[in-house]
């Protein structure tokens, strides 16, 4: 089963990027390769239950049980990206768009969230404490410009 965003990527984003950047081959068009979600867990030194709570939150947010080094790929990645751009980011209080300066120079994008509550899968009553998330979106784009256009077309709401 292909996610809604992956279908949109194939139907709308690939032709648009191919036209704008004049790619001769559809395989040259930048695509998402993986998404990495990171939570800092320094508090586990003093609170042993914090690790279990963080694992539960990450499982609910990403749709897969977190492993220390695993990244989101395939359909889970597309589904997560769809939920991030369409559900989680618009729910953030006073949200005015994501920063457009958070590219690394190689076409990858990093985004920090102050709390995990932006995701509707998280039950507010079961949260023991607010945890920040760092989300790294790895693409095959060669430049930040190509990557930004890819993410824009996929629904990333950049601040103007």
mmCIF file with all atom_site columns, C-alpha atoms in Angstrom:
data_model
loop_
_atom_site.group_PDB
_atom_site.id
_atom_site.type_symbol
_atom_site.label_atom_id
_atom_site.label_alt_id
_atom_site.label_comp_id
_atom_site.label_asym_id
_atom_site.label_entity_id
_atom_site.label_seq_id
_atom_site.pdbx_PDB_ins_code
_atom_site.Cartn_x
_atom_site.Cartn_y
_atom_site.Cartn_z
_atom_site.occupancy
_atom_site.B_iso_or_equiv
_atom_site.pdbx_formal_charge
_atom_site.auth_seq_id
_atom_site.auth_comp_id
_atom_site.auth_asym_id
_atom_site.auth_atom_id
_atom_site.pdbx_PDB_model_num
ATOM 1   C CA . UNK A 1 1   ? 0.000  0.000  0.000   1.00 0.00 ? 1   UNK A CA 1
ATOM 2   C CA . UNK A 1 2   ? 1.411  3.374  -1.016  1.00 0.00 ? 2   UNK A CA 1
ATOM 3   C CA . UNK A 1 3   ? 0.834  6.403  1.186   1.00 0.00 ? 3   UNK A CA 1
ATOM 4   C CA . UNK A 1 4   ? -1.041 9.486  0.031   1.00 0.00 ? 4   UNK A CA 1
ATOM 5   C CA . UNK A 1 5   ? 2.103  11.627 0.011   1.00 0.00 ? 5   UNK A CA 1
ATOM 6   C CA . UNK A 1 6   ? 4.127  9.061  -1.957  1.00 0.00 ? 6   UNK A CA 1
ATOM 7   C CA . UNK A 1 7   ? 1.392  9.002  -4.630  1.00 0.00 ? 7   UNK A CA 1
ATOM 8   C CA . UNK A 1 8   ? 1.446  12.820 -4.760  1.00 0.00 ? 8   UNK A CA 1
ATOM 9   C CA . UNK A 1 9   ? 5.248  12.743 -5.085  1.00 0.00 ? 9   UNK A CA 1
ATOM 10  C CA . UNK A 1 10  ? 5.035  10.456 -8.113  1.00 0.00 ? 10  UNK A CA 1
ATOM 11  C CA . UNK A 1 11  ? 2.103  12.246 -9.766  1.00 0.00 ? 11  UNK A CA 1
ATOM 12  C CA . UNK A 1 12  ? 2.856  15.941 -9.117  1.00 0.00 ? 12  UNK A CA 1
ATOM 13  C CA . UNK A 1 13  ? 6.279  16.532 -7.533  1.00 0.00 ? 13  UNK A CA 1
ATOM 14  C CA . UNK A 1 14  ? 8.438  14.507 -9.958  1.00 0.00 ? 14  UNK A CA 1
ATOM 15  C CA . UNK A 1 15  ? 7.033  16.219 -13.109 1.00 0.00 ? 15  UNK A CA 1
ATOM 16  C CA . UNK A 1 16  ? 7.259  19.674 -11.486 1.00 0.00 ? 16  UNK A CA 1
ATOM 17  C CA . UNK A 1 17  ? 10.900 19.218 -10.396 1.00 0.00 ? 17  UNK A CA 1
ATOM 18  C CA . UNK A 1 18  ? 11.810 17.611 -13.724 1.00 0.00 ? 18  UNK A CA 1
ATOM 19  C CA . UNK A 1 19  ? 10.450 20.676 -15.538 1.00 0.00 ? 19  UNK A CA 1
ATOM 20  C CA . UNK A 1 20  ? 11.982 23.289 -13.206 1.00 0.00 ? 20  UNK A CA 1
ATOM 21  C CA . UNK A 1 21  ? 15.498 21.789 -13.000 1.00 0.00 ? 21  UNK A CA 1
ATOM 22  C CA . UNK A 1 22  ? 15.439 20.276 -16.529 1.00 0.00 ? 22  UNK A CA 1
ATOM 23  C CA . UNK A 1 23  ? 16.281 16.704 -15.572 1.00 0.00 ? 23  UNK A CA 1
ATOM 24  C CA . UNK A 1 24  ? 16.541 14.406 -18.594 1.00 0.00 ? 24  UNK A CA 1
ATOM 25  C CA . UNK A 1 25  ? 15.794 11.281 -16.592 1.00 0.00 ? 25  UNK A CA 1
ATOM 26  C CA . UNK A 1 26  ? 13.095 10.874 -13.878 1.00 0.00 ? 26  UNK A CA 1
ATOM 27  C CA . UNK A 1 27  ? 15.674 9.042  -11.749 1.00 0.00 ? 27  UNK A CA 1
ATOM 28  C CA . UNK A 1 28  ? 17.648 12.309 -11.439 1.00 0.00 ? 28  UNK A CA 1
ATOM 29  C CA . UNK A 1 29  ? 14.743 13.947 -9.584  1.00 0.00 ? 29  UNK A CA 1
ATOM 30  C CA . UNK A 1 30  ? 15.538 14.325 -5.854  1.00 0.00 ? 30  UNK A CA 1
ATOM 31  C CA . UNK A 1 31  ? 13.565 12.122 -3.479  1.00 0.00 ? 31  UNK A CA 1
ATOM 32  C CA . UNK A 1 32  ? 13.392 11.415 0.226   1.00 0.00 ? 32  UNK A CA 1
ATOM 33  C CA . UNK A 1 33  ? 15.758 8.656  1.249   1.00 0.00 ? 33  UNK A CA 1
ATOM 34  C CA . UNK A 1 34  ? 15.150 8.524  5.012   1.00 0.00 ? 34  UNK A CA 1
ATOM 35  C CA . UNK A 1 35  ? 13.923 10.444 8.032   1.00 0.00 ? 35  UNK A CA 1
ATOM 36  C CA . UNK A 1 36  ? 15.689 10.282 11.387  1.00 0.00 ? 36  UNK A CA 1
ATOM 37  C CA . UNK A 1 37  ? 13.819 11.228 14.577  1.00 0.00 ? 37  UNK A CA 1
ATOM 38  C CA . UNK A 1 38  ? 15.987 11.910 17.628  1.00 0.00 ? 38  UNK A CA 1
ATOM 39  C CA . UNK A 1 39  ? 15.088 12.492 21.284  1.00 0.00 ? 39  UNK A CA 1
ATOM 40  C CA . UNK A 1 40  ? 17.687 13.493 23.859  1.00 0.00 ? 40  UNK A CA 1
ATOM 41  C CA . UNK A 1 41  ? 17.463 11.269 26.925  1.00 0.00 ? 41  UNK A CA 1
ATOM 42  C CA . UNK A 1 42  ? 19.863 12.771 29.443  1.00 0.00 ? 42  UNK A CA 1
ATOM 43  C CA . UNK A 1 43  ? 17.130 12.483 32.084  1.00 0.00 ? 43  UNK A CA 1
ATOM 44  C CA . UNK A 1 44  ? 17.391 8.657  32.109  1.00 0.00 ? 44  UNK A CA 1
ATOM 45  C CA . UNK A 1 45  ? 20.398 8.984  34.390  1.00 0.00 ? 45  UNK A CA 1
ATOM 46  C CA . UNK A 1 46  ? 18.092 10.104 37.196  1.00 0.00 ? 46  UNK A CA 1
ATOM 47  C CA . UNK A 1 47  ? 14.723 8.690  36.076  1.00 0.00 ? 47  UNK A CA 1
ATOM 48  C CA . UNK A 1 48  ? 14.676 5.084  34.858  1.00 0.00 ? 48  UNK A CA 1
ATOM 49  C CA . UNK A 1 49  ? 11.075 5.272  33.641  1.00 0.00 ? 49  UNK A CA 1
ATOM 50  C CA . UNK A 1 50  ? 11.880 8.166  31.307  1.00 0.00 ? 50  UNK A CA 1
ATOM 51  C CA . UNK A 1 51  ? 13.331 5.770  28.716  1.00 0.00 ? 51  UNK A CA 1
ATOM 52  C CA . UNK A 1 52  ? 10.102 3.721  28.588  1.00 0.00 ? 52  UNK A CA 1
ATOM 53  C CA . UNK A 1 53  ? 7.991  6.874  28.299  1.00 0.00 ? 53  UNK A CA 1
ATOM 54  C CA . UNK A 1 54  ? 10.168 8.253  25.491  1.00 0.00 ? 54  UNK A CA 1
ATOM 55  C CA . UNK A 1 55  ? 10.069 4.914  23.647  1.00 0.00 ? 55  UNK A CA 1
ATOM 56  C CA . UNK A 1 56  ? 6.266  4.899  23.915  1.00 0.00 ? 56  UNK A CA 1
ATOM 57  C CA . UNK A 1 57  ? 6.056  8.456  22.532  1.00 0.00 ? 57  UNK A CA 1
ATOM 58  C CA . UNK A 1 58  ? 8.409  7.714  19.639  1.00 0.00 ? 58  UNK A CA 1
ATOM 59  C CA . UNK A 1 59  ? 6.520  4.508  18.799  1.00 0.00 ? 59  UNK A CA 1
ATOM 60  C CA . UNK A 1 60  ? 3.238  6.436  18.630  1.00 0.00 ? 60  UNK A CA 1
ATOM 61  C CA . UNK A 1 61  ? 4.737  9.255  16.534  1.00 0.00 ? 61  UNK A CA 1
ATOM 62  C CA . UNK A 1 62  ? 6.704  7.218  13.973  1.00 0.00 ? 62  UNK A CA 1
ATOM 63  C CA . UNK A 1 63  ? 4.655  4.036  13.730  1.00 0.00 ? 63  UNK A CA 1
ATOM 64  C CA . UNK A 1 64  ? 7.631  1.809  14.438  1.00 0.00 ? 64  UNK A CA 1
ATOM 65  C CA . UNK A 1 65  ? 9.397  0.730  17.602  1.00 0.00 ? 65  UNK A CA 1
ATOM 66  C CA . UNK A 1 66  ? 12.509 2.893  17.978  1.00 0.00 ? 66  UNK A CA 1
ATOM 67  C CA . UNK A 1 67  ? 15.924 1.324  17.907  1.00 0.00 ? 67  UNK A CA 1
ATOM 68  C CA . UNK A 1 68  ? 18.960 3.323  18.876  1.00 0.00 ? 68  UNK A CA 1
ATOM 69  C CA . UNK A 1 69  ? 20.245 3.777  15.319  1.00 0.00 ? 69  UNK A CA 1
ATOM 70  C CA . UNK A 1 70  ? 17.283 3.052  13.011  1.00 0.00 ? 70  UNK A CA 1
ATOM 71  C CA . UNK A 1 71  ? 15.936 5.583  10.506  1.00 0.00 ? 71  UNK A CA 1
ATOM 72  C CA . UNK A 1 72  ? 12.476 5.777  8.921   1.00 0.00 ? 72  UNK A CA 1
ATOM 73  C CA . UNK A 1 73  ? 12.477 4.504  5.349   1.00 0.00 ? 73  UNK A CA 1
ATOM 74  C CA . UNK A 1 74  ? 9.986  3.274  2.768   1.00 0.00 ? 74  UNK A CA 1
ATOM 75  C CA . UNK A 1 75  ? 6.258  3.704  3.310   1.00 0.00 ? 75  UNK A CA 1
ATOM 76  C CA . UNK A 1 76  ? 6.671  4.523  7.023   1.00 0.00 ? 76  UNK A CA 1
ATOM 77  C CA . UNK A 1 77  ? 8.878  7.454  5.993   1.00 0.00 ? 77  UNK A CA 1
ATOM 78  C CA . UNK A 1 78  ? 6.247  8.765  3.527   1.00 0.00 ? 78  UNK A CA 1
ATOM 79  C CA . UNK A 1 79  ? 3.458  8.302  6.079   1.00 0.00 ? 79  UNK A CA 1
ATOM 80  C CA . UNK A 1 80  ? 5.479  10.111 8.781   1.00 0.00 ? 80  UNK A CA 1
ATOM 81  C CA . UNK A 1 81  ? 6.319  12.998 6.423   1.00 0.00 ? 81  UNK A CA 1
ATOM 82  C CA . UNK A 1 82  ? 2.633  13.326 5.524   1.00 0.00 ? 82  UNK A CA 1
ATOM 83  C CA . UNK A 1 83  ? 1.595  13.416 9.207   1.00 0.00 ? 83  UNK A CA 1
ATOM 84  C CA . UNK A 1 84  ? 4.421  15.844 10.043  1.00 0.00 ? 84  UNK A CA 1
ATOM 85  C CA . UNK A 1 85  ? 3.515  18.387 7.344   1.00 0.00 ? 85  UNK A CA 1
ATOM 86  C CA . UNK A 1 86  ? -0.282 18.027 7.368   1.00 0.00 ? 86  UNK A CA 1
ATOM 87  C CA . UNK A 1 87  ? -1.079 17.326 11.043  1.00 0.00 ? 87  UNK A CA 1
ATOM 88  C CA . UNK A 1 88  ? 1.765  17.998 13.477  1.00 0.00 ? 88  UNK A CA 1
ATOM 89  C CA . UNK A 1 89  ? 3.306  21.270 12.240  1.00 0.00 ? 89  UNK A CA 1
ATOM 90  C CA . UNK A 1 90  ? -0.034 23.117 11.833  1.00 0.00 ? 90  UNK A CA 1
ATOM 91  C CA . UNK A 1 91  ? -0.938 22.140 15.439  1.00 0.00 ? 91  UNK A CA 1
ATOM 92  C CA . UNK A 1 92  ? 2.088  23.935 16.904  1.00 0.00 ? 92  UNK A CA 1
ATOM 93  C CA . UNK A 1 93  ? 1.152  27.044 18.867  1.00 0.00 ? 93  UNK A CA 1
ATOM 94  C CA . UNK A 1 94  ? 2.059  30.319 17.051  1.00 0.00 ? 94  UNK A CA 1
ATOM 95  C CA . UNK A 1 95  ? 3.426  28.349 14.086  1.00 0.00 ? 95  UNK A CA 1
ATOM 96  C CA . UNK A 1 96  ? 4.621  30.613 11.270  1.00 0.00 ? 96  UNK A CA 1
ATOM 97  C CA . UNK A 1 97  ? 6.412  28.084 9.082   1.00 0.00 ? 97  UNK A CA 1
ATOM 98  C CA . UNK A 1 98  ? 9.611  26.072 9.307   1.00 0.00 ? 98  UNK A CA 1
ATOM 99  C CA . UNK A 1 99  ? 12.966 27.867 8.978   1.00 0.00 ? 99  UNK A CA 1
ATOM 100 C CA . UNK A 1 100 ? 14.336 27.773 5.445   1.00 0.00 ? 100 UNK A CA 1
ATOM 101 C CA . UNK A 1 101 ? 17.947 28.110 6.655   1.00 0.00 ? 101 UNK A CA 1
ATOM 102 C CA . UNK A 1 102 ? 18.133 24.641 8.264   1.00 0.00 ? 102 UNK A CA 1
ATOM 103 C CA . UNK A 1 103 ? 19.716 22.893 5.278   1.00 0.00 ? 103 UNK A CA 1
ATOM 104 C CA . UNK A 1 104 ? 23.175 21.375 5.629   1.00 0.00 ? 104 UNK A CA 1
ATOM 105 C CA . UNK A 1 105 ? 24.584 22.363 2.228   1.00 0.00 ? 105 UNK A CA 1
ATOM 106 C CA . UNK A 1 106 ? 24.117 18.846 0.817   1.00 0.00 ? 106 UNK A CA 1
ATOM 107 C CA . UNK A 1 107 ? 20.336 18.865 0.415   1.00 0.00 ? 107 UNK A CA 1
ATOM 108 C CA . UNK A 1 108 ? 19.400 17.512 3.858   1.00 0.00 ? 108 UNK A CA 1
ATOM 109 C CA . UNK A 1 109 ? 17.032 19.327 6.215   1.00 0.00 ? 109 UNK A CA 1
ATOM 110 C CA . UNK A 1 110 ? 16.904 19.351 10.019  1.00 0.00 ? 110 UNK A CA 1
ATOM 111 C CA . UNK A 1 111 ? 14.006 20.552 12.114  1.00 0.00 ? 111 UNK A CA 1
ATOM 112 C CA . UNK A 1 112 ? 13.623 20.797 15.877  1.00 0.00 ? 112 UNK A CA 1
ATOM 113 C CA . UNK A 1 113 ? 10.304 20.554 17.720  1.00 0.00 ? 113 UNK A CA 1
ATOM 114 C CA . UNK A 1 114 ? 10.051 21.733 21.330  1.00 0.00 ? 114 UNK A CA 1
ATOM 115 C CA . UNK A 1 115 ? 7.486  19.132 22.352  1.00 0.00 ? 115 UNK A CA 1
ATOM 116 C CA . UNK A 1 116 ? 6.094  15.818 21.163  1.00 0.00 ? 116 UNK A CA 1
ATOM 117 C CA . UNK A 1 117 ? 2.485  16.970 21.726  1.00 0.00 ? 117 UNK A CA 1
ATOM 118 C CA . UNK A 1 118 ? 2.270  18.371 18.183  1.00 0.00 ? 118 UNK A CA 1
ATOM 119 C CA . UNK A 1 119 ? 1.557  14.826 16.994  1.00 0.00 ? 119 UNK A CA 1
ATOM 120 C CA . UNK A 1 120 ? -2.092 13.805 17.452  1.00 0.00 ? 120 UNK A CA 1
ATOM 121 C CA . UNK A 1 121 ? -1.023 10.228 18.322  1.00 0.00 ? 121 UNK A CA 1
ATOM 122 C CA . UNK A 1 122 ? 0.355  11.427 21.662  1.00 0.00 ? 122 UNK A CA 1
ATOM 123 C CA . UNK A 1 123 ? -2.186 11.289 24.507  1.00 0.00 ? 123 UNK A CA 1
ATOM 124 C CA . UNK A 1 124 ? -1.738 14.486 26.523  1.00 0.00 ? 124 UNK A CA 1
ATOM 125 C CA . UNK A 1 125 ? -2.838 12.794 29.764  1.00 0.00 ? 125 UNK A CA 1
ATOM 126 C CA . UNK A 1 126 ? -0.147 10.106 29.494  1.00 0.00 ? 126 UNK A CA 1
ATOM 127 C CA . UNK A 1 127 ? 2.794  12.488 28.938  1.00 0.00 ? 127 UNK A CA 1
ATOM 128 C CA . UNK A 1 128 ? 5.184  12.438 31.900  1.00 0.00 ? 128 UNK A CA 1
ATOM 129 C CA . UNK A 1 129 ? 7.199  15.414 30.621  1.00 0.00 ? 129 UNK A CA 1
ATOM 130 C CA . UNK A 1 130 ? 7.655  17.397 27.419  1.00 0.00 ? 130 UNK A CA 1
ATOM 131 C CA . UNK A 1 131 ? 10.473 16.181 25.204  1.00 0.00 ? 131 UNK A CA 1
ATOM 132 C CA . UNK A 1 132 ? 11.956 17.926 22.209  1.00 0.00 ? 132 UNK A CA 1
ATOM 133 C CA . UNK A 1 133 ? 12.401 16.087 18.924  1.00 0.00 ? 133 UNK A CA 1
ATOM 134 C CA . UNK A 1 134 ? 15.015 16.572 16.251  1.00 0.00 ? 134 UNK A CA 1
ATOM 135 C CA . UNK A 1 135 ? 13.886 15.454 12.802  1.00 0.00 ? 135 UNK A CA 1
ATOM 136 C CA . UNK A 1 136 ? 16.438 15.060 10.009  1.00 0.00 ? 136 UNK A CA 1
ATOM 137 C CA . UNK A 1 137 ? 15.082 14.617 6.498   1.00 0.00 ? 137 UNK A CA 1
ATOM 138 C CA . UNK A 1 138 ? 17.686 13.067 4.199   1.00 0.00 ? 138 UNK A CA 1
ATOM 139 C CA . UNK A 1 139 ? 17.149 13.542 0.461   1.00 0.00 ? 139 UNK A CA 1
ATOM 140 C CA . UNK A 1 140 ? 19.034 12.603 -2.681  1.00 0.00 ? 140 UNK A CA 1
ATOM 141 C CA . UNK A 1 141 ? 19.098 16.256 -3.792  1.00 0.00 ? 141 UNK A CA 1
ATOM 142 C CA . UNK A 1 142 ? 22.543 17.597 -4.614  1.00 0.00 ? 142 UNK A CA 1
ATOM 143 C CA . UNK A 1 143 ? 21.826 21.204 -3.599  1.00 0.00 ? 143 UNK A CA 1
ATOM 144 C CA . UNK A 1 144 ? 19.810 22.945 -0.899  1.00 0.00 ? 144 UNK A CA 1
ATOM 145 C CA . UNK A 1 145 ? 17.745 24.689 -3.596  1.00 0.00 ? 145 UNK A CA 1
ATOM 146 C CA . UNK A 1 146 ? 16.640 21.365 -5.095  1.00 0.00 ? 146 UNK A CA 1
ATOM 147 C CA . UNK A 1 147 ? 15.927 19.949 -1.650  1.00 0.00 ? 147 UNK A CA 1
ATOM 148 C CA . UNK A 1 148 ? 13.886 22.987 -0.598  1.00 0.00 ? 148 UNK A CA 1
ATOM 149 C CA . UNK A 1 149 ? 11.760 22.778 -3.735  1.00 0.00 ? 149 UNK A CA 1
ATOM 150 C CA . UNK A 1 150 ? 11.235 19.025 -3.166  1.00 0.00 ? 150 UNK A CA 1
ATOM 151 C CA . UNK A 1 151 ? 10.131 19.596 0.432   1.00 0.00 ? 151 UNK A CA 1
ATOM 152 C CA . UNK A 1 152 ? 7.915  22.558 -0.567  1.00 0.00 ? 152 UNK A CA 1
ATOM 153 C CA . UNK A 1 153 ? 6.141  20.429 -3.153  1.00 0.00 ? 153 UNK A CA 1
ATOM 154 C CA . UNK A 1 154 ? 5.700  17.677 -0.555  1.00 0.00 ? 154 UNK A CA 1
ATOM 155 C CA . UNK A 1 155 ? 3.925  20.171 1.724   1.00 0.00 ? 155 UNK A CA 1
ATOM 156 C CA . UNK A 1 156 ? 6.653  21.496 4.053   1.00 0.00 ? 156 UNK A CA 1
ATOM 157 C CA . UNK A 1 157 ? 5.392  24.914 5.193   1.00 0.00 ? 157 UNK A CA 1
ATOM 158 C CA . UNK A 1 158 ? 8.501  27.110 5.006   1.00 0.00 ? 158 UNK A CA 1
ATOM 159 C CA . UNK A 1 159 ? 8.418  30.565 6.575   1.00 0.00 ? 159 UNK A CA 1
ATOM 160 C CA . UNK A 1 160 ? 8.646  33.288 3.975   1.00 0.00 ? 160 UNK A CA 1
#
